Amino acid sequence: MTVNRELAKNFAAAHASGDMLVLPTVWDVWSARLCVDAGFRGLTIGSHPVADAIGAEDGEAMDFGQYLAIARRIVGSVDVPVSVDVESGYGLPGAELARQVIAVGAVGLNIEDTVHREGKRVRTLTEHADYIAAVRAEADRQGVELVINGRTDALKHGTAEFEDPEGEATRRIQAMVEAGARAVYPVAATQPDLIGRLVESTEVPVNVTVDPVDDAPADRDTLRSLGVRRLTWGPKWQGQMRAVLIDSVSAWA
């Protein structure tokens, strides 16, 4: 078991610093080392890119043990903090999820409120906060300053699920922070004015997924001016790389 307490401490401090963090989303050792060689000081592992890389489906359809084995190899290949996307927890109790993530050396995790293995139901606000609190309690018990990035899909589900998606996202952000999240991730926040309001609703970093090539939903300077302090790439970079690689070899087909 590898417990990276010092890296976790540094990662937590970076989130509290007020600086913008750009954390490339990687899927294997090669992509992780490439980003470190480019100068990035932290990484995220995305379930979607990993699933694509191994020919599996996203949405907790991968074997979690296989997924964590990939995460362990990535963590062991670099000397920067690594956070891992664990979707809604793969059916594990919060404490057990924390133990398994910490054991592979990761110092952060994304946890979302859409439970894919249960028909994509959405956890209630209290249920999701309680789950995050259980993860936080186990990490604290081990003395690991695990950075929990609490994700809510309230905006993504929209009015099909909630009468007031923005209000629900804001309430869930507050509940996740109170439960121990050190960053929050309101998926589908793409409009600058909406992003700005969500940033103003909390003191912790708000995570926005960006396309590193197309600057969507906005370029880094614009997002910085809105107060955004954490950027990740989701499956965007892998998708851009796929297009470039196809173009580079298609003449040989």
PDB file of N, CA and C in Angstrom, residues 40-129:
ATOM      1  N   PHE A  40       3.127  20.207 -16.166  1.00  0.00           N
ATOM      2  CA  PHE A  40       1.975  20.235 -15.260  1.00  0.00           C
ATOM      3  C   PHE A  40       2.352  19.645 -13.903  1.00  0.00           C
ATOM      4  N   ARG A  41       1.767  20.210 -12.852  1.00  0.00           N
ATOM      5  CA  ARG A  41       2.148  19.848 -11.486  1.00  0.00           C
ATOM      6  C   ARG A  41       1.089  19.032 -10.757  1.00  0.00           C
ATOM      7  N   GLY A  42       0.124  18.539 -11.482  1.00  0.00           N
ATOM      8  CA  GLY A  42      -0.898  17.670 -10.926  1.00  0.00           C
ATOM      9  C   GLY A  42      -1.712  17.084 -12.058  1.00  0.00           C
ATOM     10  N   LEU A  43      -2.335  15.928 -11.810  1.00  0.00           N
ATOM     11  CA  LEU A  43      -3.074  15.219 -12.851  1.00  0.00           C
ATOM     12  C   LEU A  43      -4.395  14.695 -12.305  1.00  0.00           C
ATOM     13  N   THR A  44      -5.332  14.477 -13.206  1.00  0.00           N
ATOM     14  CA  THR A  44      -6.544  13.737 -12.873  1.00  0.00           C
ATOM     15  C   THR A  44      -6.641  12.530 -13.799  1.00  0.00           C
ATOM     16  N   ILE A  45      -7.159  11.447 -13.264  1.00  0.00           N
ATOM     17  CA  ILE A  45      -7.445  10.261 -14.069  1.00  0.00           C
ATOM     18  C   ILE A  45      -8.944  10.253 -14.330  1.00  0.00           C
ATOM     19  N   GLY A  46      -9.332  10.181 -15.601  1.00  0.00           N
ATOM     20  CA  GLY A  46     -10.749  10.227 -15.955  1.00  0.00           C
ATOM     21  C   GLY A  46     -11.294   8.849 -16.273  1.00  0.00           C
ATOM     22  N   SER A  47     -12.448   8.525 -15.721  1.00  0.00           N
ATOM     23  CA  SER A  47     -13.040   7.211 -15.988  1.00  0.00           C
ATOM     24  C   SER A  47     -13.394   7.050 -17.468  1.00  0.00           C
ATOM     25  N   HIS A  48     -13.887   8.110 -18.085  1.00  0.00           N
ATOM     26  CA  HIS A  48     -14.274   8.048 -19.499  1.00  0.00           C
ATOM     27  C   HIS A  48     -13.060   7.766 -20.394  1.00  0.00           C
ATOM     28  N   PRO A  49     -11.961   8.530 -20.281  1.00  0.00           N
ATOM     29  CA  PRO A  49     -10.790   8.224 -21.107  1.00  0.00           C
ATOM     30  C   PRO A  49     -10.199   6.842 -20.834  1.00  0.00           C
ATOM     31  N   VAL A  50     -10.182   6.423 -19.562  1.00  0.00           N
ATOM     32  CA  VAL A  50      -9.663   5.088 -19.258  1.00  0.00           C
ATOM     33  C   VAL A  50     -10.544   4.032 -19.912  1.00  0.00           C
ATOM     34  N   ALA A  51     -11.853   4.190 -19.809  1.00  0.00           N
ATOM     35  CA  ALA A  51     -12.765   3.225 -20.428  1.00  0.00           C
ATOM     36  C   ALA A  51     -12.522   3.132 -21.929  1.00  0.00           C
ATOM     37  N   ASP A  52     -12.368   4.280 -22.580  1.00  0.00           N
ATOM     38  CA  ASP A  52     -12.098   4.269 -24.015  1.00  0.00           C
ATOM     39  C   ASP A  52     -10.776   3.579 -24.325  1.00  0.00           C
ATOM     40  N   ALA A  53      -9.782   3.786 -23.468  1.00  0.00           N
ATOM     41  CA  ALA A  53      -8.448   3.228 -23.717  1.00  0.00           C
ATOM     42  C   ALA A  53      -8.423   1.711 -23.594  1.00  0.00           C
ATOM     43  N   ILE A  54      -9.285   1.151 -22.754  1.00  0.00           N
ATOM     44  CA  ILE A  54      -9.258  -0.302 -22.547  1.00  0.00           C
ATOM     45  C   ILE A  54     -10.435  -1.002 -23.223  1.00  0.00           C
ATOM     46  N   GLY A  55     -11.218  -0.256 -23.993  1.00  0.00           N
ATOM     47  CA  GLY A  55     -12.331  -0.860 -24.710  1.00  0.00           C
ATOM     48  C   GLY A  55     -13.519  -1.207 -23.839  1.00  0.00           C
ATOM     49  N   ALA A  56     -13.721  -0.418 -22.790  1.00  0.00           N
ATOM     50  CA  ALA A  56     -14.850  -0.640 -21.884  1.00  0.00           C
ATOM     51  C   ALA A  56     -15.844   0.506 -22.017  1.00  0.00           C
ATOM     52  N   GLU A  57     -16.931   0.414 -21.282  1.00  0.00           N
ATOM     53  CA  GLU A  57     -17.935   1.468 -21.250  1.00  0.00           C
ATOM     54  C   GLU A  57     -17.748   2.296 -19.988  1.00  0.00           C
ATOM     55  N   ASP A  58     -17.989   3.600 -20.103  1.00  0.00           N
ATOM     56  CA  ASP A  58     -17.984   4.460 -18.926  1.00  0.00           C
ATOM     57  C   ASP A  58     -19.290   4.237 -18.155  1.00  0.00           C
ATOM     58  N   GLY A  59     -19.452   4.909 -17.034  1.00  0.00           N
ATOM     59  CA  GLY A  59     -20.668   4.749 -16.252  1.00  0.00           C
ATOM     60  C   GLY A  59     -20.612   3.545 -15.332  1.00  0.00           C
ATOM     61  N   GLU A  60     -19.449   3.326 -14.712  1.00  0.00           N
ATOM     62  CA  GLU A  60     -19.235   2.244 -13.749  1.00  0.00           C
ATOM     63  C   GLU A  60     -19.407   0.862 -14.368  1.00  0.00           C
ATOM     64  N   ALA A  61     -19.160   0.756 -15.676  1.00  0.00           N
ATOM     65  CA  ALA A  61     -19.227  -0.544 -16.336  1.00  0.00           C
ATOM     66  C   ALA A  61     -17.887  -1.269 -16.297  1.00  0.00           C
ATOM     67  N   MET A  62     -16.811  -0.549 -15.958  1.00  0.00           N
ATOM     68  CA  MET A  62     -15.498  -1.176 -15.821  1.00  0.00           C
ATOM     69  C   MET A  62     -15.417  -1.971 -14.525  1.00  0.00           C
ATOM     70  N   ASP A  63     -14.524  -2.944 -14.500  1.00  0.00           N
ATOM     71  CA  ASP A  63     -14.191  -3.611 -13.248  1.00  0.00           C
ATOM     72  C   ASP A  63     -13.387  -2.635 -12.398  1.00  0.00           C
ATOM     73  N   PHE A  64     -13.832  -2.370 -11.184  1.00  0.00           N
ATOM     74  CA  PHE A  64     -13.184  -1.344 -10.374  1.00  0.00           C
ATOM     75  C   PHE A  64     -11.763  -1.746  -9.993  1.00  0.00           C
ATOM     76  N   GLY A  65     -11.537  -3.027  -9.782  1.00  0.00           N
ATOM     77  CA  GLY A  65     -10.188  -3.484  -9.477  1.00  0.00           C
ATOM     78  C   GLY A  65      -9.235  -3.228 -10.632  1.00  0.00           C
ATOM     79  N   GLN A  66      -9.695  -3.476 -11.852  1.00  0.00           N
ATOM     80  CA  GLN A  66      -8.874  -3.197 -13.029  1.00  0.00           C
ATOM     81  C   GLN A  66      -8.604  -1.704 -13.152  1.00  0.00           C
ATOM     82  N   TYR A  67      -9.631  -0.914 -12.910  1.00  0.00           N
ATOM     83  CA  TYR A  67      -9.491   0.549 -12.980  1.00  0.00           C
ATOM     84  C   TYR A  67      -8.472   1.044 -11.959  1.00  0.00           C
ATOM     85  N   LEU A  68      -8.548   0.545 -10.732  1.00  0.00           N
ATOM     86  CA  LEU A  68      -7.591   0.977  -9.710  1.00  0.00           C
ATOM     87  C   LEU A  68      -6.177   0.489 -10.020  1.00  0.00           C
ATOM     88  N   ALA A  69      -6.057  -0.658 -10.674  1.00  0.00           N
ATOM     89  CA  ALA A  69      -4.725  -1.131 -11.067  1.00  0.00           C
ATOM     90  C   ALA A  69      -4.097  -0.167 -12.071  1.00  0.00           C
ATOM     91  N   ILE A  70      -4.898   0.352 -12.982  1.00  0.00           N
ATOM     92  CA  ILE A  70      -4.410   1.361 -13.927  1.00  0.00           C
ATOM     93  C   ILE A  70      -4.022   2.624 -13.175  1.00  0.00           C
ATOM     94  N   ALA A  71      -4.863   3.030 -12.228  1.00  0.00           N
ATOM     95  CA  ALA A  71      -4.557   4.220 -11.431  1.00  0.00           C
ATOM     96  C   ALA A  71      -3.251   4.045 -10.667  1.00  0.00           C
ATOM     97  N   ARG A  72      -3.039   2.860 -10.107  1.00  0.00           N
ATOM     98  CA  ARG A  72      -1.801   2.607  -9.358  1.00  0.00           C
ATOM     99  C   ARG A  72      -0.573   2.754 -10.262  1.00  0.00           C
ATOM    100  N   ARG A  73      -0.662   2.236 -11.474  1.00  0.00           N
ATOM    101  CA  ARG A  73       0.464   2.347 -12.403  1.00  0.00           C
ATOM    102  C   ARG A  73       0.729   3.806 -12.762  1.00  0.00           C
ATOM    103  N   ILE A  74      -0.330   4.567 -12.980  1.00  0.00           N
ATOM    104  CA  ILE A  74      -0.160   5.987 -13.306  1.00  0.00           C
ATOM    105  C   ILE A  74       0.473   6.722 -12.139  1.00  0.00           C
ATOM    106  N   VAL A  75      -0.072   6.532 -10.947  1.00  0.00           N
ATOM    107  CA  VAL A  75       0.457   7.207  -9.751  1.00  0.00           C
ATOM    108  C   VAL A  75       1.932   6.874  -9.554  1.00  0.00           C
ATOM    109  N   GLY A  76       2.285   5.615  -9.759  1.00  0.00           N
ATOM    110  CA  GLY A  76       3.664   5.192  -9.550  1.00  0.00           C
ATOM    111  C   GLY A  76       4.632   5.667 -10.613  1.00  0.00           C
ATOM    112  N   SER A  77       4.104   6.192 -11.714  1.00  0.00           N
ATOM    113  CA  SER A  77       4.968   6.587 -12.830  1.00  0.00           C
ATOM    114  C   SER A  77       5.353   8.062 -12.802  1.00  0.00           C
ATOM    115  N   VAL A  78       4.728   8.841 -11.914  1.00  0.00           N
ATOM    116  CA  VAL A  78       4.968  10.289 -11.875  1.00  0.00           C
ATOM    117  C   VAL A  78       5.213  10.728 -10.435  1.00  0.00           C
ATOM    118  N   ASP A  79       5.753  11.937 -10.296  1.00  0.00           N
ATOM    119  CA  ASP A  79       6.049  12.445  -8.955  1.00  0.00           C
ATOM    120  C   ASP A  79       5.184  13.651  -8.599  1.00  0.00           C
ATOM    121  N   VAL A  80       4.021  13.759  -9.227  1.00  0.00           N
ATOM    122  CA  VAL A  80       3.089  14.855  -8.943  1.00  0.00           C
ATOM    123  C   VAL A  80       1.805  14.267  -8.359  1.00  0.00           C
ATOM    124  N   PRO A  81       0.987  15.089  -7.705  1.00  0.00           N
ATOM    125  CA  PRO A  81      -0.275  14.587  -7.150  1.00  0.00           C
ATOM    126  C   PRO A  81      -1.214  14.101  -8.248  1.00  0.00           C
ATOM    127  N   VAL A  82      -1.913  13.021  -7.952  1.00  0.00           N
ATOM    128  CA  VAL A  82      -2.868  12.454  -8.905  1.00  0.00           C
ATOM    129  C   VAL A  82      -4.215  12.257  -8.210  1.00  0.00           C
ATOM    130  N   SER A  83      -5.263  12.752  -8.858  1.00  0.00           N
ATOM    131  CA  SER A  83      -6.633  12.547  -8.389  1.00  0.00           C
ATOM    132  C   SER A  83      -7.333  11.588  -9.342  1.00  0.00           C
ATOM    133  N   VAL A  84      -8.227  10.769  -8.805  1.00  0.00           N
ATOM    134  CA  VAL A  84      -8.873   9.748  -9.629  1.00  0.00           C
ATOM    135  C   VAL A  84     -10.391   9.926  -9.602  1.00  0.00           C
ATOM    136  N   ASP A  85     -11.003   9.816 -10.770  1.00  0.00           N
ATOM    137  CA  ASP A  85     -12.455   9.886 -10.910  1.00  0.00           C
ATOM    138  C   ASP A  85     -13.040   8.527 -10.539  1.00  0.00           C
ATOM    139  N   VAL A  86     -13.872   8.494  -9.504  1.00  0.00           N
ATOM    140  CA  VAL A  86     -14.461   7.225  -9.077  1.00  0.00           C
ATOM    141  C   VAL A  86     -15.971   7.198  -9.328  1.00  0.00           C
ATOM    142  N   GLU A  87     -16.431   8.057 -10.234  1.00  0.00           N
ATOM    143  CA  GLU A  87     -17.852   8.129 -10.585  1.00  0.00           C
ATOM    144  C   GLU A  87     -18.693   8.263  -9.312  1.00  0.00           C
ATOM    145  N   SER A  88     -19.648   7.362  -9.054  1.00  0.00           N
ATOM    146  CA  SER A  88     -20.452   7.501  -7.834  1.00  0.00           C
ATOM    147  C   SER A  88     -20.004   6.555  -6.728  1.00  0.00           C
ATOM    148  N   GLY A  89     -18.855   5.898  -6.935  1.00  0.00           N
ATOM    149  CA  GLY A  89     -18.304   5.051  -5.886  1.00  0.00           C
ATOM    150  C   GLY A  89     -18.355   3.564  -6.144  1.00  0.00           C
ATOM    151  N   TYR A  90     -18.851   3.157  -7.322  1.00  0.00           N
ATOM    152  CA  TYR A  90     -18.861   1.744  -7.712  1.00  0.00           C
ATOM    153  C   TYR A  90     -19.534   0.846  -6.679  1.00  0.00           C
ATOM    154  N   GLY A  91     -20.530   1.370  -6.001  1.00  0.00           N
ATOM    155  CA  GLY A  91     -21.294   0.570  -5.053  1.00  0.00           C
ATOM    156  C   GLY A  91     -20.633   0.354  -3.713  1.00  0.00           C
ATOM    157  N   LEU A  92     -19.474   0.958  -3.499  1.00  0.00           N
ATOM    158  CA  LEU A  92     -18.755   0.777  -2.240  1.00  0.00           C
ATOM    159  C   LEU A  92     -19.224   1.772  -1.187  1.00  0.00           C
ATOM    160  N   PRO A  93     -19.210   1.376   0.089  1.00  0.00           N
ATOM    161  CA  PRO A  93     -19.414   2.366   1.149  1.00  0.00           C
ATOM    162  C   PRO A  93     -18.330   3.436   1.077  1.00  0.00           C
ATOM    163  N   GLY A  94     -18.641   4.642   1.534  1.00  0.00           N
ATOM    164  CA  GLY A  94     -17.694   5.743   1.419  1.00  0.00           C
ATOM    165  C   GLY A  94     -16.349   5.459   2.056  1.00  0.00           C
ATOM    166  N   ALA A  95     -16.348   4.856   3.237  1.00  0.00           N
ATOM    167  CA  ALA A  95     -15.090   4.585   3.931  1.00  0.00           C
ATOM    168  C   ALA A  95     -14.233   3.600   3.148  1.00  0.00           C
ATOM    169  N   GLU A  96     -14.856   2.557   2.601  1.00  0.00           N
ATOM    170  CA  GLU A  96     -14.108   1.568   1.833  1.00  0.00           C
ATOM    171  C   GLU A  96     -13.578   2.176   0.537  1.00  0.00           C
ATOM    172  N   LEU A  97     -14.361   3.022  -0.092  1.00  0.00           N
ATOM    173  CA  LEU A  97     -13.884   3.712  -1.291  1.00  0.00           C
ATOM    174  C   LEU A  97     -12.641   4.527  -0.974  1.00  0.00           C
ATOM    175  N   ALA A  98     -12.677   5.274   0.110  1.00  0.00           N
ATOM    176  CA  ALA A  98     -11.516   6.074   0.506  1.00  0.00           C
ATOM    177  C   ALA A  98     -10.305   5.190   0.746  1.00  0.00           C
ATOM    178  N   ARG A  99     -10.499   4.064   1.432  1.00  0.00           N
ATOM    179  CA  ARG A  99      -9.366   3.168   1.711  1.00  0.00           C
ATOM    180  C   ARG A  99      -8.729   2.671   0.421  1.00  0.00           C
ATOM    181  N   GLN A 100      -9.556   2.277  -0.544  1.00  0.00           N
ATOM    182  CA  GLN A 100      -9.008   1.720  -1.779  1.00  0.00           C
ATOM    183  C   GLN A 100      -8.312   2.782  -2.624  1.00  0.00           C
ATOM    184  N   VAL A 101      -8.873   3.976  -2.676  1.00  0.00           N
ATOM    185  CA  VAL A 101      -8.248   5.052  -3.448  1.00  0.00           C
ATOM    186  C   VAL A 101      -6.930   5.472  -2.814  1.00  0.00           C
ATOM    187  N   ILE A 102      -6.916   5.632  -1.509  1.00  0.00           N
ATOM    188  CA  ILE A 102      -5.689   6.021  -0.808  1.00  0.00           C
ATOM    189  C   ILE A 102      -4.623   4.944  -0.962  1.00  0.00           C
ATOM    190  N   ALA A 103      -5.043   3.674  -0.970  1.00  0.00           N
ATOM    191  CA  ALA A 103      -4.087   2.569  -1.052  1.00  0.00           C
ATOM    192  C   ALA A 103      -3.316   2.546  -2.361  1.00  0.00           C
ATOM    193  N   VAL A 104      -3.878   3.087  -3.445  1.00  0.00           N
ATOM    194  CA  VAL A 104      -3.143   3.103  -4.713  1.00  0.00           C
ATOM    195  C   VAL A 104      -2.267   4.344  -4.841  1.00  0.00           C
ATOM    196  N   GLY A 105      -2.313   5.219  -3.842  1.00  0.00           N
ATOM    197  CA  GLY A 105      -1.445   6.393  -3.844  1.00  0.00           C
ATOM    198  C   GLY A 105      -2.075   7.660  -4.367  1.00  0.00           C
ATOM    199  N   ALA A 106      -3.349   7.605  -4.764  1.00  0.00           N
ATOM    200  CA  ALA A 106      -4.030   8.822  -5.216  1.00  0.00           C
ATOM    201  C   ALA A 106      -4.259   9.754  -4.031  1.00  0.00           C
ATOM    202  N   VAL A 107      -4.277  11.052  -4.306  1.00  0.00           N
ATOM    203  CA  VAL A 107      -4.429  12.034  -3.228  1.00  0.00           C
ATOM    204  C   VAL A 107      -5.682  12.892  -3.412  1.00  0.00           C
ATOM    205  N   GLY A 108      -6.517  12.500  -4.351  1.00  0.00           N
ATOM    206  CA  GLY A 108      -7.780  13.191  -4.567  1.00  0.00           C
ATOM    207  C   GLY A 108      -8.725  12.275  -5.304  1.00  0.00           C
ATOM    208  N   LEU A 109     -10.011  12.623  -5.266  1.00  0.00           N
ATOM    209  CA  LEU A 109     -10.991  11.857  -6.027  1.00  0.00           C
ATOM    210  C   LEU A 109     -12.181  12.736  -6.389  1.00  0.00           C
ATOM    211  N   ASN A 110     -12.799  12.381  -7.513  1.00  0.00           N
ATOM    212  CA  ASN A 110     -14.091  12.952  -7.923  1.00  0.00           C
ATOM    213  C   ASN A 110     -15.176  11.988  -7.492  1.00  0.00           C
ATOM    214  N   ILE A 111     -16.238  12.492  -6.895  1.00  0.00           N
ATOM    215  CA  ILE A 111     -17.369  11.635  -6.552  1.00  0.00           C
ATOM    216  C   ILE A 111     -18.659  12.337  -6.964  1.00  0.00           C
ATOM    217  N   GLU A 112     -19.470  11.664  -7.751  1.00  0.00           N
ATOM    218  CA  GLU A 112     -20.657  12.295  -8.336  1.00  0.00           C
ATOM    219  C   GLU A 112     -21.946  11.771  -7.720  1.00  0.00           C
ATOM    220  N   ASP A 113     -23.043  12.470  -8.008  1.00  0.00           N
ATOM    221  CA  ASP A 113     -24.328  12.116  -7.400  1.00  0.00           C
ATOM    222  C   ASP A 113     -25.258  11.335  -8.320  1.00  0.00           C
ATOM    223  N   THR A 114     -24.811  10.989  -9.530  1.00  0.00           N
ATOM    224  CA  THR A 114     -25.579  10.107 -10.407  1.00  0.00           C
ATOM    225  C   THR A 114     -25.074   8.683 -10.222  1.00  0.00           C
ATOM    226  N   VAL A 115     -25.946   7.793  -9.766  1.00  0.00           N
ATOM    227  CA  VAL A 115     -25.547   6.416  -9.454  1.00  0.00           C
ATOM    228  C   VAL A 115     -25.838   5.549 -10.676  1.00  0.00           C
ATOM    229  N   HIS A 116     -24.827   5.328 -11.488  1.00  0.00           N
ATOM    230  CA  HIS A 116     -25.009   4.651 -12.775  1.00  0.00           C
ATOM    231  C   HIS A 116     -25.491   3.218 -12.615  1.00  0.00           C
ATOM    232  N   ARG A 117     -24.982   2.522 -11.623  1.00  0.00           N
ATOM    233  CA  ARG A 117     -25.321   1.108 -11.479  1.00  0.00           C
ATOM    234  C   ARG A 117     -26.721   0.909 -10.892  1.00  0.00           C
ATOM    235  N   GLU A 118     -27.387   1.991 -10.571  1.00  0.00           N
ATOM    236  CA  GLU A 118     -28.762   1.915 -10.065  1.00  0.00           C
ATOM    237  C   GLU A 118     -29.702   2.690 -10.989  1.00  0.00           C
ATOM    238  N   GLY A 119     -29.544   2.434 -12.287  1.00  0.00           N
ATOM    239  CA  GLY A 119     -30.431   3.060 -13.255  1.00  0.00           C
ATOM    240  C   GLY A 119     -30.226   4.548 -13.418  1.00  0.00           C
ATOM    241  N   LYS A 120     -29.027   5.021 -13.087  1.00  0.00           N
ATOM    242  CA  LYS A 120     -28.678   6.443 -13.175  1.00  0.00           C
ATOM    243  C   LYS A 120     -29.575   7.320 -12.287  1.00  0.00           C
ATOM    244  N   ARG A 121     -29.982   6.759 -11.169  1.00  0.00           N
ATOM    245  CA  ARG A 121     -30.752   7.579 -10.237  1.00  0.00           C
ATOM    246  C   ARG A 121     -29.838   8.648  -9.643  1.00  0.00           C
ATOM    247  N   VAL A 122     -30.421   9.716  -9.163  1.00  0.00           N
ATOM    248  CA  VAL A 122     -29.656  10.804  -8.566  1.00  0.00           C
ATOM    249  C   VAL A 122     -29.785  10.724  -7.051  1.00  0.00           C
ATOM    250  N   ARG A 123     -28.659  10.696  -6.379  1.00  0.00           N
ATOM    251  CA  ARG A 123     -28.703  10.724  -4.918  1.00  0.00           C
ATOM    252  C   ARG A 123     -29.397  11.998  -4.431  1.00  0.00           C
ATOM    253  N   THR A 124     -30.082  11.884  -3.326  1.00  0.00           N
ATOM    254  CA  THR A 124     -30.613  13.093  -2.708  1.00  0.00           C
ATOM    255  C   THR A 124     -29.455  13.947  -2.207  1.00  0.00           C
ATOM    256  N   LEU A 125     -29.728  15.198  -1.954  1.00  0.00           N
ATOM    257  CA  LEU A 125     -28.693  16.099  -1.438  1.00  0.00           C
ATOM    258  C   LEU A 125     -28.077  15.533  -0.168  1.00  0.00           C
ATOM    259  N   THR A 126     -28.911  15.106   0.762  1.00  0.00           N
ATOM    260  CA  THR A 126     -28.410  14.584   2.039  1.00  0.00           C
ATOM    261  C   THR A 126     -27.624  13.300   1.843  1.00  0.00           C
ATOM    262  N   GLU A 127     -28.116  12.419   0.991  1.00  0.00           N
ATOM    263  CA  GLU A 127     -27.431  11.150   0.731  1.00  0.00           C
ATOM    264  C   GLU A 127     -26.037  11.391   0.155  1.00  0.00           C
ATOM    265  N   HIS A 128     -25.942  12.311  -0.786  1.00  0.00           N
ATOM    266  CA  HIS A 128     -24.641  12.585  -1.399  1.00  0.00           C
ATOM    267  C   HIS A 128     -23.694  13.232  -0.389  1.00  0.00           C
ATOM    268  N   ALA A 129     -24.206  14.159   0.397  1.00  0.00           N
ATOM    269  CA  ALA A 129     -23.376  14.798   1.422  1.00  0.00           C
ATOM    270  C   ALA A 129     -22.896  13.773   2.442  1.00  0.00           C
TER     271      ALA A 129
END
